[in-house]
PDB file of C-alpha atoms and ligand atoms in Angstrom:
ATOM      1  CA  MET T  19     -17.853   6.974   2.536  1.00 38.00           C
ATOM      2  CA  ASN T  20     -18.687   7.079   6.207  1.00 39.00           C
ATOM      3  CA  THR T  21     -17.014  10.227   7.492  1.00 39.00           C
ATOM      4  CA  GLU T  22     -17.977   9.678  11.115  1.00 37.00           C
ATOM      5  CA  GLY T  23     -14.942   9.819  13.327  1.00 36.00           C
ATOM      6  CA  PHE T  24     -12.819  12.047  11.098  1.00 36.00           C
ATOM      7  CA  ARG T  25     -10.311  13.750  13.293  1.00 39.00           C
ATOM      8  CA  LEU T  26      -9.876  17.481  13.192  1.00 38.00           C
ATOM      9  CA  ASN T  27      -6.210  17.960  13.543  1.00 40.00           C
ATOM     10  CA  LYS T  28      -4.122  20.928  12.600  1.00 50.00           C
ATOM     11  CA  ASN T  29      -0.774  19.118  12.796  1.00 68.00           C
ATOM     12  CA  LYS T  30       1.261  17.795   9.888  1.00 74.00           C
ATOM     13  CA  ASN T  31      -0.264  14.325  10.101  1.00 75.00           C
ATOM     14  CA  SER T  32      -3.832  15.530   9.787  1.00 87.00           C
ATOM     15  CA  ILE T  33      -6.113  13.041   8.020  1.00 92.00           C
ATOM     16  CA  GLU T  34      -7.685  16.022   6.232  1.00 92.00           C
ATOM     17  CA  LYS T  35      -4.509  16.414   4.186  1.00 94.00           C
ATOM     18  CA  HIS T  36      -4.116  12.759   3.182  1.00 96.00           C
ATOM     19  CA  PRO T  37      -5.761  12.081  -0.215  1.00 96.00           C
ATOM     20  CA  CYS T  38      -6.339   8.378   0.503  1.00 96.00           C
ATOM     21  CA  PHE T  39      -7.612   8.703   4.058  1.00 96.00           C
ATOM     22  CA  SER T  40      -9.932  11.625   3.151  1.00 95.00           C
ATOM     23  CA  LYS T  41     -11.954  11.758  -0.050  1.00 95.00           C
ATOM     24  CA  GLU T  42     -12.277  15.519   0.334  1.00 94.00           C
ATOM     25  CA  ALA T  43      -8.474  15.862   0.589  1.00 95.00           C
ATOM     26  CA  SER T  44      -8.087  13.891  -2.652  1.00 95.00           C
ATOM     27  CA  LYS T  45      -9.693  16.806  -4.533  1.00 94.00           C
ATOM     28  CA  HIS T  46      -6.937  19.195  -3.437  1.00 94.00           C
ATOM     29  CA  PHE T  47      -3.812  17.291  -2.428  1.00 96.00           C
ATOM     30  CA  GLY T  48      -1.652  14.793  -4.271  1.00 96.00           C
ATOM     31  CA  ARG T  49       0.732  12.022  -3.251  1.00 96.00           C
ATOM     32  CA  VAL T  50       3.971  10.784  -4.671  1.00 96.00           C
ATOM     33  CA  HIS T  51       4.962   7.123  -4.586  1.00 95.00           C
ATOM     34  CA  LEU T  52       8.676   6.408  -4.468  1.00 95.00           C
ATOM     35  CA  PRO T  53       9.526   2.971  -5.905  1.00 93.00           C
ATOM     36  CA  VAL T  54      12.540   2.181  -3.737  1.00 95.00           C
ATOM     37  CA  ALA T  55      11.531  -1.266  -2.371  1.00 94.00           C
ATOM     38  CA  LYS T  56      12.626  -3.980  -4.775  1.00 91.00           C
ATOM     39  CA  SER T  57      12.162  -7.330  -3.024  1.00 93.00           C
ATOM     40  CA  CYS T  58       9.268  -9.248  -1.589  1.00 95.00           C
ATOM     41  CA  ASN T  59       9.205 -11.853   1.180  1.00 96.00           C
ATOM     42  CA  ILE T  60       5.927 -13.648   0.398  1.00 96.00           C
ATOM     43  CA  SER T  61       4.147 -14.945  -2.682  1.00 95.00           C
ATOM     44  CA  CYS T  62       0.530 -13.910  -3.303  1.00 94.00           C
ATOM     45  CA  ASN T  63      -1.229 -16.093  -5.858  1.00 94.00           C
ATOM     46  CA  TYR T  64      -2.518 -13.074  -7.823  1.00 91.00           C
ATOM     47  CA  CYS T  65       0.971 -11.562  -8.187  1.00 90.00           C
ATOM     48  CA  HIS T  66       3.745 -11.967 -10.697  1.00 86.00           C
ATOM     49  CA  ARG T  67       6.996 -10.223  -9.893  1.00 81.00           C
ATOM     50  CA  ASP T  68       7.475  -8.907 -13.409  1.00 81.00           C
ATOM     51  CA  TYR T  69       5.103  -6.202 -12.195  1.00 79.00           C
ATOM     52  CA  ASP T  70       4.384  -3.894  -9.241  1.00 78.00           C
ATOM     53  CA  CYS T  71       2.930  -5.350  -6.045  1.00 80.00           C
ATOM     54  CA  PRO T  72      -0.817  -5.699  -6.820  1.00 82.00           C
ATOM     55  CA  ASN T  73      -1.625  -5.127  -3.138  1.00 81.00           C
ATOM     56  CA  GLU T  74      -1.587  -1.405  -4.019  1.00 77.00           C
ATOM     57  CA  SER T  75      -1.218  -1.390  -7.784  1.00 73.00           C
ATOM     58  CA  ARG T  76      -3.010  -2.307 -10.954  1.00 71.00           C
ATOM     59  CA  PRO T  77      -1.500  -5.567 -12.186  1.00 65.00           C
ATOM     60  CA  GLY T  78       0.477  -5.355 -15.390  1.00 65.00           C
ATOM     61  CA  VAL T  79       2.171  -2.104 -14.363  1.00 75.00           C
ATOM     62  CA  THR T  80       5.948  -1.972 -14.072  1.00 72.00           C
ATOM     63  CA  SER T  81       7.730   0.878 -12.331  1.00 76.00           C
ATOM     64  CA  GLY T  82      11.441   1.679 -12.504  1.00 85.00           C
ATOM     65  CA  LEU T  83      13.389   1.540  -9.258  1.00 91.00           C
ATOM     66  CA  LEU T  84      14.753   4.644  -7.529  1.00 94.00           C
ATOM     67  CA  THR T  85      17.562   5.024  -5.023  1.00 96.00           C
ATOM     68  CA  PRO T  86      16.632   6.970  -1.859  1.00 97.00           C
ATOM     69  CA  GLU T  87      18.633   9.953  -3.174  1.00 97.00           C
ATOM     70  CA  ASP T  88      16.782   9.840  -6.513  1.00 95.00           C
ATOM     71  CA  ALA T  89      13.505   9.634  -4.590  1.00 96.00           C
ATOM     72  CA  VAL T  90      14.171  13.101  -3.172  1.00 97.00           C
ATOM     73  CA  LYS T  91      14.880  14.436  -6.683  1.00 95.00           C
ATOM     74  CA  ARG T  92      11.669  12.812  -7.834  1.00 95.00           C
ATOM     75  CA  ILE T  93       9.667  14.850  -5.309  1.00 96.00           C
ATOM     76  CA  TYR T  94      11.174  18.064  -6.713  1.00 96.00           C
ATOM     77  CA  GLU T  95      10.238  16.927 -10.245  1.00 94.00           C
ATOM     78  CA  VAL T  96       6.684  16.113  -9.224  1.00 95.00           C
ATOM     79  CA  LYS T  97       6.275  19.385  -7.334  1.00 95.00           C
ATOM     80  CA  SER T  98       7.396  21.308 -10.404  1.00 93.00           C
ATOM     81  CA  LEU T  99       4.302  19.928 -12.170  1.00 93.00           C
ATOM     82  CA  PHE T 100       1.907  19.904  -9.195  1.00 94.00           C
ATOM     83  CA  ASN T 101       2.993  21.658  -6.024  1.00 94.00           C
ATOM     84  CA  ASP T 102       0.286  20.512  -3.601  1.00 94.00           C
ATOM     85  CA  ILE T 103       1.889  17.199  -2.742  1.00 96.00           C
ATOM     86  CA  SER T 104       0.914  16.458   0.856  1.00 96.00           C
ATOM     87  CA  VAL T 105       2.068  12.817   1.063  1.00 96.00           C
ATOM     88  CA  ALA T 106       5.180  10.870   0.077  1.00 97.00           C
ATOM     89  CA  ALA T 107       4.892   7.079   0.265  1.00 96.00           C
ATOM     90  CA  VAL T 108       6.725   3.843  -0.337  1.00 95.00           C
ATOM     91  CA  ALA T 109       4.388   1.298  -1.928  1.00 92.00           C
ATOM     92  CA  GLY T 110       6.604  -1.122  -3.767  1.00 84.00           C
ATOM     93  CA  PRO T 111       7.269  -2.292  -6.370  1.00 89.00           C
ATOM     94  CA  GLY T 112       7.952  -5.146  -3.892  1.00 92.00           C
ATOM     95  CA  ASP T 113       7.229  -5.034  -0.169  1.00 95.00           C
ATOM     96  CA  SER T 114       8.369  -1.872   1.632  1.00 96.00           C
ATOM     97  CA  LEU T 115       9.733  -3.836   4.591  1.00 97.00           C
ATOM     98  CA  ALA T 116      11.139  -6.987   2.941  1.00 96.00           C
ATOM     99  CA  GLU T 117      14.517  -5.223   2.992  1.00 95.00           C
ATOM    100  CA  PRO T 118      13.713  -2.050   4.927  1.00 97.00           C
ATOM    101  CA  ARG T 119      17.032  -0.217   4.459  1.00 97.00           C
ATOM    102  CA  ASN T 120      16.046   1.733   1.317  1.00 96.00           C
ATOM    103  CA  THR T 121      12.585   2.510   2.663  1.00 97.00           C
ATOM    104  CA  MET T 122      13.977   3.890   5.932  1.00 98.00           C
ATOM    105  CA  LYS T 123      16.711   5.874   4.192  1.00 98.00           C
ATOM    106  CA  THR T 124      14.111   7.383   1.854  1.00 98.00           C
ATOM    107  CA  PHE T 125      11.939   8.513   4.768  1.00 98.00           C
ATOM    108  CA  GLU T 126      14.979   9.974   6.524  1.00 97.00           C
ATOM    109  CA  LEU T 127      16.017  12.002   3.469  1.00 97.00           C
ATOM    110  CA  ILE T 128      12.474  13.259   2.814  1.00 97.00           C
ATOM    111  CA  THR T 129      12.019  14.426   6.411  1.00 95.00           C
ATOM    112  CA  ARG T 130      15.246  16.397   6.103  1.00 96.00           C
ATOM    113  CA  GLU T 131      14.348  17.957   2.740  1.00 96.00           C
ATOM    114  CA  PHE T 132      10.542  18.277   3.007  1.00 95.00           C
ATOM    115  CA  PRO T 133       9.639  18.353   6.731  1.00 94.00           C
ATOM    116  CA  GLU T 134       6.067  19.406   5.918  1.00 94.00           C
ATOM    117  CA  ILE T 135       5.280  16.295   3.837  1.00 96.00           C
ATOM    118  CA  ILE T 136       3.284  13.435   5.435  1.00 96.00           C
ATOM    119  CA  LEU T 137       5.012  10.031   5.246  1.00 97.00           C
ATOM    120  CA  CYS T 138       3.008   6.934   4.295  1.00 97.00           C
ATOM    121  CA  MET T 139       3.827   3.295   3.553  1.00 97.00           C
ATOM    122  CA  SER T 140       2.113   0.093   2.460  1.00 96.00           C
ATOM    123  CA  THR T 141       3.210  -3.422   3.398  1.00 97.00           C
ATOM    124  CA  ASN T 142       2.068  -7.031   3.447  1.00 97.00           C
ATOM    125  CA  GLY T 143       2.621  -6.863   7.219  1.00 97.00           C
ATOM    126  CA  LEU T 144       5.089  -9.731   7.646  1.00 98.00           C
ATOM    127  CA  ASN T 145       7.881  -7.491   8.962  1.00 98.00           C
ATOM    128  CA  LEU T 146       5.734  -4.673  10.317  1.00 98.00           C
ATOM    129  CA  ALA T 147       5.996  -5.318  14.070  1.00 98.00           C
ATOM    130  CA  ASP T 148       9.798  -5.462  13.914  1.00 97.00           C
ATOM    131  CA  ASN T 149      10.072  -2.099  12.133  1.00 98.00           C
ATOM    132  CA  LEU T 150       7.515   0.063  13.931  1.00 98.00           C
ATOM    133  CA  ASN T 151       9.957   1.764  16.293  1.00 98.00           C
ATOM    134  CA  GLU T 152      12.156   2.831  13.397  1.00 98.00           C
ATOM    135  CA  LEU T 153       9.182   3.962  11.328  1.00 98.00           C
ATOM    136  CA  LYS T 154       8.050   6.097  14.264  1.00 97.00           C
ATOM    137  CA  ASP T 155      11.552   7.561  14.587  1.00 96.00           C
ATOM    138  CA  LYS T 156      11.582   8.413  10.879  1.00 96.00           C
ATOM    139  CA  GLY T 157       8.300  10.318  11.252  1.00 95.00           C
ATOM    140  CA  VAL T 158       5.940   7.921   9.461  1.00 96.00           C
ATOM    141  CA  ASN T 159       2.327   8.151  10.621  1.00 96.00           C
ATOM    142  CA  PHE T 160       0.145   6.417   8.004  1.00 97.00           C
ATOM    143  CA  ILE T 161       0.505   2.698   7.246  1.00 97.00           C
ATOM    144  CA  THR T 162      -1.501   0.409   4.975  1.00 97.00           C
ATOM    145  CA  VAL T 163      -1.438  -3.339   5.600  1.00 97.00           C
ATOM    146  CA  THR T 164      -2.822  -5.758   3.024  1.00 96.00           C
ATOM    147  CA  LEU T 165      -4.907  -8.301   4.914  1.00 97.00           C
ATOM    148  CA  ASN T 166      -6.869 -10.643   2.662  1.00 97.00           C
ATOM    149  CA  ALA T 167      -8.213 -13.057   5.259  1.00 96.00           C
ATOM    150  CA  ILE T 168      -8.506 -13.425   9.005  1.00 96.00           C
ATOM    151  CA  ASP T 169      -8.905 -17.199   8.739  1.00 95.00           C
ATOM    152  CA  GLU T 170      -5.868 -19.407   8.209  1.00 96.00           C
ATOM    153  CA  SER T 171      -7.566 -21.893   5.866  1.00 96.00           C
ATOM    154  CA  ILE T 172      -8.720 -19.047   3.576  1.00 97.00           C
ATOM    155  CA  ALA T 173      -5.315 -17.359   3.718  1.00 97.00           C
ATOM    156  CA  ALA T 174      -3.679 -20.677   2.747  1.00 97.00           C
ATOM    157  CA  LYS T 175      -5.480 -20.464  -0.616  1.00 97.00           C
ATOM    158  CA  ILE T 176      -4.080 -16.972  -1.262  1.00 97.00           C
ATOM    159  CA  TYR T 177      -0.365 -17.314  -0.421  1.00 97.00           C
ATOM    160  CA  SER T 178       1.977 -19.929  -1.826  1.00 95.00           C
ATOM    161  CA  TYR T 179       4.966 -19.204   0.427  1.00 96.00           C
ATOM    162  CA  VAL T 180       6.320 -16.925   3.122  1.00 97.00           C
ATOM    163  CA  ASN T 181      10.020 -16.318   3.771  1.00 97.00           C
ATOM    164  CA  TYR T 182      10.767 -15.299   7.331  1.00 96.00           C
ATOM    165  CA  ASN T 183      13.997 -15.229   9.343  1.00 94.00           C
ATOM    166  CA  GLY T 184      15.870 -17.359   6.828  1.00 93.00           C
ATOM    167  CA  ALA T 185      13.217 -20.108   6.585  1.00 97.00           C
ATOM    168  CA  SER T 186      10.597 -20.728   3.902  1.00 97.00           C
ATOM    169  CA  TYR T 187       7.036 -21.769   4.795  1.00 97.00           C
ATOM    170  CA  THR T 188       4.220 -23.091   2.591  1.00 96.00           C
ATOM    171  CA  GLY T 189       0.545 -24.050   2.968  1.00 94.00           C
ATOM    172  CA  LYS T 190      -1.129 -23.511   6.332  1.00 95.00           C
ATOM    173  CA  ASP T 191       2.215 -22.911   8.037  1.00 96.00           C
ATOM    174  CA  ALA T 192       2.833 -19.947   5.725  1.00 97.00           C
ATOM    175  CA  ALA T 193      -0.703 -18.612   6.116  1.00 97.00           C
ATOM    176  CA  GLY T 194      -0.675 -19.021   9.905  1.00 97.00           C
ATOM    177  CA  LEU T 195       2.676 -17.291  10.279  1.00 98.00           C
ATOM    178  CA  LEU T 196       1.728 -14.400   8.000  1.00 98.00           C
ATOM    179  CA  LEU T 197      -1.600 -13.898   9.750  1.00 98.00           C
ATOM    180  CA  GLU T 198       0.006 -13.959  13.188  1.00 98.00           C
ATOM    181  CA  ARG T 199       2.623 -11.410  12.114  1.00 98.00           C
ATOM    182  CA  GLN T 200       0.028  -9.175  10.425  1.00 98.00           C
ATOM    183  CA  ILE T 201      -2.207  -9.084  13.511  1.00 98.00           C
ATOM    184  CA  GLU T 202       0.745  -8.475  15.807  1.00 98.00           C
ATOM    185  CA  GLY T 203       1.926  -5.617  13.573  1.00 98.00           C
ATOM    186  CA  ILE T 204      -1.497  -4.000  13.282  1.00 98.00           C
ATOM    187  CA  GLU T 205      -2.205  -4.227  17.039  1.00 98.00           C
ATOM    188  CA  LYS T 206       1.176  -2.793  17.939  1.00 98.00           C
ATOM    189  CA  ALA T 207       0.918  -0.024  15.320  1.00 98.00           C
ATOM    190  CA  VAL T 208      -2.505   1.063  16.585  1.00 97.00           C
ATOM    191  CA  LYS T 209      -1.188   1.126  20.179  1.00 97.00           C
ATOM    192  CA  MET T 210       1.759   3.257  19.065  1.00 97.00           C
ATOM    193  CA  GLY T 211      -0.563   5.826  17.487  1.00 96.00           C
ATOM    194  CA  PHE T 212      -0.099   5.066  13.772  1.00 97.00           C
ATOM    195  CA  THR T 213      -3.166   5.625  11.590  1.00 96.00           C
ATOM    196  CA  ILE T 214      -3.874   2.314   9.866  1.00 97.00           C
ATOM    197  CA  LYS T 215      -5.690   1.408   6.673  1.00 97.00           C
ATOM    198  CA  ILE T 216      -6.332  -2.178   5.624  1.00 97.00           C
ATOM    199  CA  ASN T 217      -6.351  -3.109   1.951  1.00 96.00           C
ATOM    200  CA  SER T 218      -8.171  -6.347   1.149  1.00 96.00           C
ATOM    201  CA  VAL T 219      -8.025  -7.817  -2.327  1.00 95.00           C
ATOM    202  CA  LEU T 220     -11.444  -9.212  -3.215  1.00 96.00           C
ATOM    203  CA  ILE T 221     -10.973 -12.652  -4.784  1.00 96.00           C
ATOM    204  CA  PRO T 222     -14.194 -14.226  -6.077  1.00 94.00           C
ATOM    205  CA  GLY T 223     -14.804 -17.685  -4.632  1.00 94.00           C
ATOM    206  CA  ILE T 224     -11.820 -17.394  -2.280  1.00 95.00           C
ATOM    207  CA  ASN T 225     -12.484 -14.568   0.202  1.00 96.00           C
ATOM    208  CA  ASP T 226     -15.570 -12.683  -1.061  1.00 93.00           C
ATOM    209  CA  PHE T 227     -17.905 -14.390   1.466  1.00 94.00           C
ATOM    210  CA  HIS T 228     -15.350 -13.545   4.188  1.00 94.00           C
ATOM    211  CA  MET T 229     -15.321  -9.724   3.855  1.00 94.00           C
ATOM    212  CA  LYS T 230     -17.896  -9.112   6.593  1.00 94.00           C
ATOM    213  CA  ALA T 231     -15.909 -11.184   9.111  1.00 95.00           C
ATOM    214  CA  LEU T 232     -12.750  -9.451   7.961  1.00 96.00           C
ATOM    215  CA  SER T 233     -14.217  -5.960   8.354  1.00 95.00           C
ATOM    216  CA  GLU T 234     -15.438  -6.816  11.871  1.00 95.00           C
ATOM    217  CA  ALA T 235     -12.016  -8.133  12.877  1.00 96.00           C
ATOM    218  CA  VAL T 236     -10.331  -5.075  11.438  1.00 95.00           C
ATOM    219  CA  LYS T 237     -12.691  -2.775  13.313  1.00 95.00           C
ATOM    220  CA  LYS T 238     -11.886  -4.536  16.590  1.00 95.00           C
ATOM    221  CA  LEU T 239      -8.195  -4.025  15.914  1.00 96.00           C
ATOM    222  CA  GLY T 240      -8.723  -0.237  15.885  1.00 95.00           C
ATOM    223  CA  VAL T 241      -8.070   0.251  12.174  1.00 97.00           C
ATOM    224  CA  TYR T 242      -9.183   3.625  10.796  1.00 96.00           C
ATOM    225  CA  LEU T 243     -10.054   2.788   7.191  1.00 96.00           C
ATOM    226  CA  PHE T 244     -10.979  -0.352   5.216  1.00 97.00           C
ATOM    227  CA  ASN T 245     -10.302  -0.504   1.482  1.00 96.00           C
ATOM    228  CA  VAL T 246     -11.590  -3.429  -0.574  1.00 96.00           C
ATOM    229  CA  MET T 247      -9.859  -3.672  -3.961  1.00 95.00           C
ATOM    230  CA  PRO T 248     -11.039  -5.844  -6.853  1.00 95.00           C
ATOM    231  CA  MET T 249      -8.512  -8.525  -7.766  1.00 93.00           C
ATOM    232  CA  ILE T 250      -7.255  -8.374 -11.333  1.00 86.00           C
ATOM    233  CA  PRO T 251      -4.924 -11.367 -11.564  1.00 81.00           C
ATOM    234  CA  ALA T 252      -1.534 -10.420 -12.974  1.00 84.00           C
ATOM    235  CA  GLU T 253      -0.686 -12.217 -16.186  1.00 87.00           C
ATOM    236  CA  LYS T 254       1.515 -15.257 -15.414  1.00 88.00           C
ATOM    237  CA  SER T 255       0.338 -15.303 -11.759  1.00 91.00           C
ATOM    238  CA  TYR T 256      -0.838 -18.612 -10.262  1.00 93.00           C
ATOM    239  CA  PHE T 257      -4.489 -17.480 -10.129  1.00 93.00           C
ATOM    240  CA  TYR T 258      -4.294 -16.319 -13.750  1.00 92.00           C
ATOM    241  CA  LYS T 259      -2.924 -19.687 -14.826  1.00 93.00           C
ATOM    242  CA  ILE T 260      -5.605 -21.731 -13.016  1.00 94.00           C
ATOM    243  CA  GLY T 261      -8.399 -19.432 -14.240  1.00 93.00           C
ATOM    244  CA  VAL T 262      -9.482 -17.704 -11.008  1.00 93.00           C
ATOM    245  CA  LYS T 263     -11.641 -14.837 -12.239  1.00 91.00           C
ATOM    246  CA  GLY T 264     -10.966 -11.255 -11.218  1.00 92.00           C
ATOM    247  CA  ALA T 265     -13.474  -9.030  -9.429  1.00 93.00           C
ATOM    248  CA  SER T 266     -15.022  -5.739 -10.552  1.00 92.00           C
ATOM    249  CA  ARG T 267     -15.697  -2.386  -8.875  1.00 92.00           C
ATOM    250  CA  ARG T 268     -19.367  -3.386  -8.894  1.00 94.00           C
ATOM    251  CA  ASP T 269     -18.519  -6.541  -6.892  1.00 94.00           C
ATOM    252  CA  VAL T 270     -16.664  -4.376  -4.381  1.00 94.00           C
ATOM    253  CA  ILE T 271     -19.598  -1.962  -3.994  1.00 94.00           C
ATOM    254  CA  GLY T 272     -22.012  -4.899  -3.594  1.00 93.00           C
ATOM    255  CA  ILE T 273     -19.958  -6.156  -0.657  1.00 92.00           C
ATOM    256  CA  THR T 274     -18.861  -2.913   1.016  1.00 93.00           C
ATOM    257  CA  ASP T 275     -22.382  -1.413   0.928  1.00 92.00           C
ATOM    258  CA  GLY T 276     -23.409  -3.972   3.534  1.00 83.00           C
ATOM    259  CA  LEU T 277     -20.523  -3.276   5.913  1.00 89.00           C
ATOM    260  CA  GLU T 278     -21.060  -1.131   8.986  1.00 87.00           C
ATOM    261  CA  GLY T 279     -19.072   0.382  11.807  1.00 88.00           C
ATOM    262  CA  ILE T 280     -15.883   1.170   9.926  1.00 92.00           C
ATOM    263  CA  ASN T 281     -14.836   3.880   7.451  1.00 94.00           C
ATOM    264  CA  ILE T 282     -14.869   2.439   3.947  1.00 95.00           C
ATOM    265  CA  MET T 283     -12.609   3.841   1.247  1.00 95.00           C
ATOM    266  CA  SER T 284     -14.476   4.357  -2.007  1.00 93.00           C
ATOM    267  CA  HIS T 285     -12.018   6.407  -4.071  1.00 94.00           C
ATOM    268  CA  CYS T 286      -8.979   4.138  -4.372  1.00 93.00           C
ATOM    269  CA  ARG T 287      -7.265   4.232  -7.785  1.00 91.00           C
ATOM    270  CA  GLN T 288      -5.090   1.105  -7.382  1.00 90.00           C
ATOM    271  CA  CYS T 289      -2.075   3.280  -8.101  1.00 88.00           C
ATOM    272  CA  ARG T 290       1.273   2.379  -9.609  1.00 86.00           C
ATOM    273  CA  SER T 291       4.239   2.171  -7.249  1.00 87.00           C
ATOM    274  CA  ASP T 292       5.530   5.361  -8.938  1.00 89.00           C
ATOM    275  CA  ALA T 293       2.176   7.197  -9.040  1.00 91.00           C
ATOM    276  CA  ALA T 294       2.315  10.975  -8.568  1.00 92.00           C
ATOM    277  CA  GLY T 295      -0.059  13.920  -8.260  1.00 94.00           C
ATOM    278  CA  LEU T 296      -3.799  13.906  -7.619  1.00 95.00           C
ATOM    279  CA  LEU T 297      -5.349  10.422  -7.344  1.00 93.00           C
ATOM    280  CA  ASN T 298      -7.472  11.201 -10.404  1.00 90.00           C
ATOM    281  CA  GLU T 299      -4.661  12.668 -12.495  1.00 88.00           C
ATOM    282  CA  ASP T 300      -1.600  10.460 -12.359  1.00 82.00           C
ATOM    283  CA  LEU T 301       1.507  12.340 -13.530  1.00 86.00           C
ATOM    284  CA  SER T 302       3.799   9.283 -13.662  1.00 79.00           C
ATOM    285  CA  LYS T 303       3.434   8.893 -17.437  1.00 76.00           C
ATOM    286  CA  LYS T 304       4.227  12.561 -18.036  1.00 78.00           C
ATOM    287  CA  LEU T 305       7.290  12.284 -15.775  1.00 80.00           C
ATOM    288  CA  SER T 306       8.500   9.172 -17.646  1.00 75.00           C
ATOM    289  CA  GLU T 307       8.176  11.050 -20.926  1.00 73.00           C
ATOM    290  CA  GLN T 308      10.196  13.928 -19.498  1.00 73.00           C
ATOM    291  CA  GLU T 309      12.850  11.491 -18.295  1.00 65.00           C
ATOM    292  CA  GLY T 310      12.860   9.852 -21.718  1.00 59.00           C
ATOM    293  CA  GLU T 311      13.597  13.202 -23.308  1.00 50.00           C
ATOM    294  CA  SER T 312      16.360  14.025 -20.841  1.00 46.00           C
ATOM    295  CA  GLY T 313      17.790  10.475 -20.669  1.00 41.00           C
ATOM    296  CA  CYS T 314      16.174   8.133 -18.125  1.00 40.00           C
ATOM    297  CA  LYS T 315      18.119   7.762 -14.876  1.00 42.00           C
ATOM    298  CA  ARG T 316      15.835   5.135 -13.381  1.00 41.00           C
ATOM    299  CA  LYS T 317      16.807   1.489 -13.367  1.00 36.00           C
ATOM    300  CA  LYS T 318      14.460  -1.127 -14.816  1.00 34.00           C
ATOM    301  CA  MET T 319      12.975  -3.268 -12.095  1.00 36.00           C
ATOM    302  CA  PRO T 320      14.478  -6.761 -12.121  1.00 32.00           C
ATOM    303  CA  CYS T 321      11.950  -9.619 -11.934  1.00 27.00           C
TER     304      CYS T 321
HETATM  305 FE1  CLF P 430       0.090   5.593  -1.406  1.00 69.73          FE
HETATM  306 FE2  CLF P 430      -1.450   3.917  -0.220  1.00 69.73          FE
HETATM  307 FE3  CLF P 430      -0.268   5.796   1.194  1.00 69.73          FE
HETATM  308 FE4  CLF P 430      -2.213   6.380  -0.462  1.00 69.73          FE
HETATM  309  S1  CLF P 430      -2.074   5.000  -2.287  1.00 69.73           S
HETATM  310  S2  CLF P 430       0.720   4.124   0.151  1.00 69.73           S
HETATM  311  S3  CLF P 430      -2.400   5.130   1.364  1.00 69.73           S
HETATM  312  S4  CLF P 430      -0.263   7.459  -0.315  1.00 69.73           S
HETATM  313 FE5  CLF P 430      -4.388   5.425  -2.105  1.00 69.73          FE
HETATM  314 FE6  CLF P 430      -3.413   4.520  -4.306  1.00 69.73          FE
HETATM  315 FE7  CLF P 430      -5.552   3.400  -3.348  1.00 69.73          FE
HETATM  316 FE8  CLF P 430      -3.265   3.069  -2.166  1.00 69.73          FE
HETATM  317  S5  CLF P 430      -5.396   5.489  -4.037  1.00 69.73           S
HETATM  318  S6  CLF P 430      -3.747   2.365  -4.173  1.00 69.73           S
HETATM  319  S7  CLF P 430      -5.194   3.598  -1.191  1.00 69.73           S
HETATM  320 FE1  SF4 P 431       3.382  -9.576  -4.936  1.00 69.73          FE
HETATM  321 FE2  SF4 P 431       2.926  -7.585  -3.219  1.00 69.73          FE
HETATM  322 FE3  SF4 P 431       2.149 -10.087  -2.606  1.00 69.73          FE
HETATM  323 FE4  SF4 P 431       4.740  -9.446  -2.625  1.00 69.73          FE
HETATM  324  S1  SF4 P 431       3.160  -8.630  -1.232  1.00 69.73           S
HETATM  325  S2  SF4 P 431       3.818 -11.263  -3.543  1.00 69.73           S
HETATM  326  S3  SF4 P 431       4.867  -7.987  -4.345  1.00 69.73           S
HETATM  327  S4  SF4 P 431       1.340  -8.811  -4.266  1.00 69.73           S
END
């Protein structure tokens, strides 16, 4: 990973304490994902909503939903197993901002209970620009936006529909709208001082040849970190059904090795939306077992 440009910052939102934004931090500090965001407002062709949002997660993984109040309890549970949790994040199982109420309430409650914890969030970007002021007010500093293409005709192959302001869009209209909203959100977030990471899902034959152009565009937007993730099509997804092949870690390395001028993330674990602990030692399974023993309070995620 290119570490040039790492900021030395003693405040709460220091990059050196965020396990995704700093590989060194990932050896010492953990994160907890709080699955409070149920719905999604777009349809990615590698996704199936039986599972977590594959923009941050391994496909085929299903997390139970939490209420914002249960999310706070969850942090206590996680800290009882691993205390050095530096980040709490909302990363699904749908999109964090499709219906932002639960996401915002969760951040509000965490700030009250754990003021020292860094707040982080991932989103497809459709509703980002509209929610930045509130995210700032809630104390969020780190945001990940999934941006799979910077070209409308490529994006049109990746998304089947976008729902925005009560209307549904398909084809190039959907792709154009999503792209416009993503760029607007990223530009505004950078101007407001958020630290931004871009996740791009590498889809062989669809956007693999486009990663260089994408990384250059992202760099111009002032993004801090670029994370290319191999696509593993979720079972029952559109790409799975039509036989679009997934990508491998080796494919990702082959492409990111040639990229310059931007920090590249190389230690992503494609976490679950209820992942907890160190990136390399996910505690979510252990926590589920504990809950199973004591009677699970989490609701099953509806499809
Ligand atoms: Fe979670 Fe993402 Fe925040 Fe990290 S994960 S919302 S930036 S706290 Fe990290 Fe997991 Fe990779 Fe995401 S390893 S999938 S990059
Ligand atoms: Fe699925 Fe996430 Fe895309 Fe929504 S944003 S369709 S949950 S991959």
